[in-house]
CSV table of N, CA and C in Angstrom, one decimal:
chain,number,residue,atom,x,y,z
I,1,MET,N,-231.7,90.7,36.2
I,1,MET,CA,-232.0,91.1,34.8
I,1,MET,C,-230.7,91.0,34.0
I,2,ILE,N,-230.8,90.4,32.8
I,2,ILE,CA,-229.6,90.3,32.0
I,2,ILE,C,-229.7,91.4,30.9
I,3,GLN,N,-228.5,92.1,30.8
I,3,GLN,CA,-228.4,93.1,29.7
I,3,GLN,C,-227.2,92.8,28.9
I,4,ILE,N,-227.3,92.9,27.6
I,4,ILE,CA,-226.1,92.8,26.7
I,4,ILE,C,-225.9,94.1,26.0
I,5,HIS,N,-224.6,94.5,26.1
I,5,HIS,CA,-224.2,95.7,25.4
I,5,HIS,C,-223.2,95.4,24.3
I,6,HIS,N,-223.4,95.9,23.1
I,6,HIS,CA,-222.4,95.7,22.0
I,6,HIS,C,-221.8,97.1,21.8
I,7,ALA,N,-220.6,97.3,22.3
I,7,ALA,CA,-220.0,98.6,22.3
I,7,ALA,C,-218.5,98.5,22.4
I,8,ASP,N,-217.9,99.6,22.2
I,8,ASP,CA,-216.4,99.7,22.4
I,8,ASP,C,-216.2,99.5,23.9
I,9,ALA,N,-215.4,98.5,24.2
I,9,ALA,CA,-215.2,98.1,25.6
I,9,ALA,C,-214.6,99.2,26.5
I,10,PHE,N,-213.7,100.0,25.9
I,10,PHE,CA,-213.1,101.1,26.6
I,10,PHE,C,-214.2,102.1,27.0
I,11,GLU,N,-215.0,102.4,26.1
I,11,GLU,CA,-216.0,103.5,26.3
I,11,GLU,C,-217.1,103.0,27.3
I,12,ILE,N,-217.6,101.8,27.1
I,12,ILE,CA,-218.7,101.3,27.9
I,12,ILE,C,-218.2,101.1,29.4
I,13,ILE,N,-217.0,100.6,29.6
I,13,ILE,CA,-216.5,100.5,31.0
I,13,ILE,C,-216.4,101.8,31.6
I,14,LYS,N,-215.9,102.8,30.9
I,14,LYS,CA,-215.8,104.2,31.5
I,14,LYS,C,-217.2,104.7,31.8
I,15,ASP,N,-218.2,104.4,31.0
I,15,ASP,CA,-219.6,104.8,31.2
I,15,ASP,C,-220.1,104.1,32.4
I,16,PHE,N,-219.9,102.8,32.6
I,16,PHE,CA,-220.4,102.1,33.8
I,16,PHE,C,-219.7,102.7,35.0
I,17,TYR,N,-218.5,103.0,35.0
I,17,TYR,CA,-217.8,103.6,36.1
I,17,TYR,C,-218.4,105.0,36.5
I,18,ARG,N,-218.6,105.8,35.5
I,18,ARG,CA,-219.2,107.2,35.7
I,18,ARG,C,-220.6,107.0,36.4
I,19,GLN,N,-221.3,106.0,36.0
I,19,GLN,CA,-222.7,105.8,36.5
I,19,GLN,C,-222.6,105.0,37.8
I,20,ASN,N,-221.5,104.7,38.3
I,20,ASN,CA,-221.3,103.9,39.5
I,20,ASN,C,-222.1,102.5,39.4
I,21,LEU,N,-222.1,102.0,38.2
I,21,LEU,CA,-222.8,100.7,38.0
I,21,LEU,C,-222.0,99.5,38.5
I,22,LYS,N,-222.6,98.5,39.0
I,22,LYS,CA,-222.0,97.3,39.4
I,22,LYS,C,-222.4,96.2,38.4
I,23,VAL,N,-221.4,95.4,37.9
I,23,VAL,CA,-221.7,94.4,36.9
I,23,VAL,C,-221.1,93.1,37.4
I,24,ASP,N,-221.7,92.0,37.0
I,24,ASP,CA,-221.3,90.6,37.3
I,24,ASP,C,-220.2,90.2,36.4
I,25,ALA,N,-220.3,90.6,35.1
I,25,ALA,CA,-219.3,90.1,34.2
I,25,ALA,C,-219.2,91.0,33.0
I,26,ILE,N,-217.9,91.1,32.5
I,26,ILE,CA,-217.7,91.8,31.2
I,26,ILE,C,-216.9,90.9,30.4
I,27,ILE,N,-217.4,90.5,29.2
I,27,ILE,CA,-216.7,89.6,28.3
I,27,ILE,C,-216.3,90.3,27.1
I,28,THR,N,-215.0,90.3,26.8
I,28,THR,CA,-214.5,90.9,25.6
I,28,THR,C,-213.6,89.9,24.9
I,29,ASP,N,-213.4,90.2,23.6
I,29,ASP,CA,-212.4,89.3,22.9
I,29,ASP,C,-211.6,90.1,21.9
I,30,PRO,N,-211.0,91.1,22.4
I,30,PRO,CA,-210.2,91.9,21.4
I,30,PRO,C,-208.8,91.4,21.3
I,31,PRO,N,-208.1,91.6,20.2
I,31,PRO,CA,-206.7,91.2,20.0
I,31,PRO,C,-205.7,92.2,20.5
I,32,TYR,N,-205.8,92.5,21.8
I,32,TYR,CA,-204.9,93.6,22.4
I,32,TYR,C,-203.5,93.4,22.2
I,33,ASN,N,-202.8,94.4,21.8
I,33,ASN,CA,-201.3,94.5,21.7
I,33,ASN,C,-200.7,93.4,20.8
I,34,ILE,N,-201.3,93.1,19.7
I,34,ILE,CA,-200.7,92.1,18.8
I,34,ILE,C,-200.2,92.8,17.5
I,35,SER,N,-200.2,94.1,17.5
I,35,SER,CA,-199.6,94.8,16.3
I,35,SER,C,-198.1,94.9,16.4
I,36,VAL,N,-197.6,94.6,17.6
I,36,VAL,CA,-196.1,94.7,17.8
I,36,VAL,C,-195.3,93.8,16.9
I,37,LYS,N,-194.1,94.1,16.5
I,37,LYS,CA,-193.3,93.3,15.7
I,37,LYS,C,-193.0,92.0,16.5
I,38,ASN,N,-193.2,90.8,15.9
I,38,ASN,CA,-192.9,89.6,16.5
I,38,ASN,C,-192.6,88.5,15.5
I,39,ASN,N,-192.4,87.3,15.9
I,39,ASN,CA,-192.1,86.2,15.0
I,39,ASN,C,-193.3,85.4,14.6
I,40,PHE,N,-194.5,86.0,14.7
I,40,PHE,CA,-195.8,85.4,14.3
I,40,PHE,C,-195.8,84.9,12.9
I,41,SER,N,-196.2,83.7,12.6
I,41,SER,CA,-196.4,83.3,11.3
I,41,SER,C,-197.6,82.2,11.3
I,42,THR,N,-198.1,82.0,10.1
I,42,THR,CA,-199.2,81.0,10.0
I,42,THR,C,-198.6,79.9,9.1
I,43,LEU,N,-199.3,78.7,9.1
I,43,LEU,CA,-198.9,77.6,8.3
I,43,LEU,C,-199.0,78.0,6.8
I,44,LYS,N,-200.0,78.8,6.5
I,44,LYS,CA,-200.3,79.2,5.1
I,44,LYS,C,-199.3,80.2,4.6
I,45,SER,N,-198.8,81.1,5.5
I,45,SER,CA,-197.9,82.2,5.1
I,45,SER,C,-196.8,82.4,6.1
I,46,ALA,N,-195.7,81.6,6.0
I,46,ALA,CA,-194.6,81.8,6.9
I,46,ALA,C,-193.9,83.1,6.7
I,47,LYS,N,-194.2,83.8,5.7
I,47,LYS,CA,-193.6,85.1,5.4
I,47,LYS,C,-194.2,86.3,6.2
I,48,ARG,N,-195.4,86.1,6.6
I,48,ARG,CA,-196.2,87.2,7.3
I,48,ARG,C,-195.6,87.3,8.7
I,49,GLN,N,-195.2,88.5,9.1
I,49,GLN,CA,-194.6,88.8,10.4
I,49,GLN,C,-195.5,89.7,11.1
I,50,GLY,N,-196.4,89.3,11.9
I,50,GLY,CA,-197.2,90.1,12.7
I,50,GLY,C,-198.4,90.7,11.8
I,51,ILE,N,-199.3,91.4,12.5
I,51,ILE,CA,-200.4,92.0,11.8
I,51,ILE,C,-200.6,93.4,12.4
I,52,ASP,N,-200.8,94.4,11.5
I,52,ASP,CA,-201.0,95.7,12.0
I,52,ASP,C,-202.5,96.0,12.1
I,53,PHE,N,-203.0,96.1,13.4
I,53,PHE,CA,-204.4,96.3,13.6
I,53,PHE,C,-204.7,97.8,13.8
I,54,GLY,N,-203.8,98.7,13.7
I,54,GLY,CA,-204.0,100.1,13.8
I,54,GLY,C,-203.5,100.7,15.1
I,55,GLU,N,-203.6,102.0,15.2
I,55,GLU,CA,-203.1,102.8,16.3
I,55,GLU,C,-203.7,102.3,17.6
I,56,TRP,N,-205.0,102.0,17.6
I,56,TRP,CA,-205.7,101.6,18.9
I,56,TRP,C,-205.0,100.5,19.6
I,57,ASP,N,-204.3,99.7,18.8
I,57,ASP,CA,-203.7,98.5,19.4
I,57,ASP,C,-202.2,98.7,19.8
I,58,LYS,N,-201.7,99.9,19.6
I,58,LYS,CA,-200.3,100.1,19.9
I,58,LYS,C,-200.0,100.9,21.1
I,59,ASN,N,-201.0,101.3,21.8
I,59,ASN,CA,-200.7,102.2,23.0
I,59,ASN,C,-201.1,101.6,24.3
I,60,PHE,N,-200.9,100.4,24.5
I,60,PHE,CA,-201.3,99.7,25.8
I,60,PHE,C,-200.2,99.8,26.8
I,61,LYS,N,-200.6,100.1,28.0
I,61,LYS,CA,-199.7,100.1,29.1
I,61,LYS,C,-199.9,98.7,29.8
I,62,LEU,N,-198.9,97.9,29.7
I,62,LEU,CA,-199.0,96.5,30.3
I,62,LEU,C,-199.0,96.6,31.8
I,63,LEU,N,-199.9,95.9,32.5
I,63,LEU,CA,-200.0,95.8,33.9
I,63,LEU,C,-199.0,94.8,34.4
I,64,GLU,N,-198.3,95.0,35.5
I,64,GLU,CA,-197.4,94.1,36.1
I,64,GLU,C,-198.0,93.4,37.3
């Protein structure tokens, strides 16, 4: 059976874990940890330095 969930990835994964569900795939496309200061620029705007996506994007613990 195929099920598609459109939800906050953090919350739905926690919910799956609590229910002891097993899944074959989780596909997400978030821009994680890109609010940090960097030398990012685009061809249209070389002045823009990074993008602030809000607090949710600033608190990631990177895995090693």
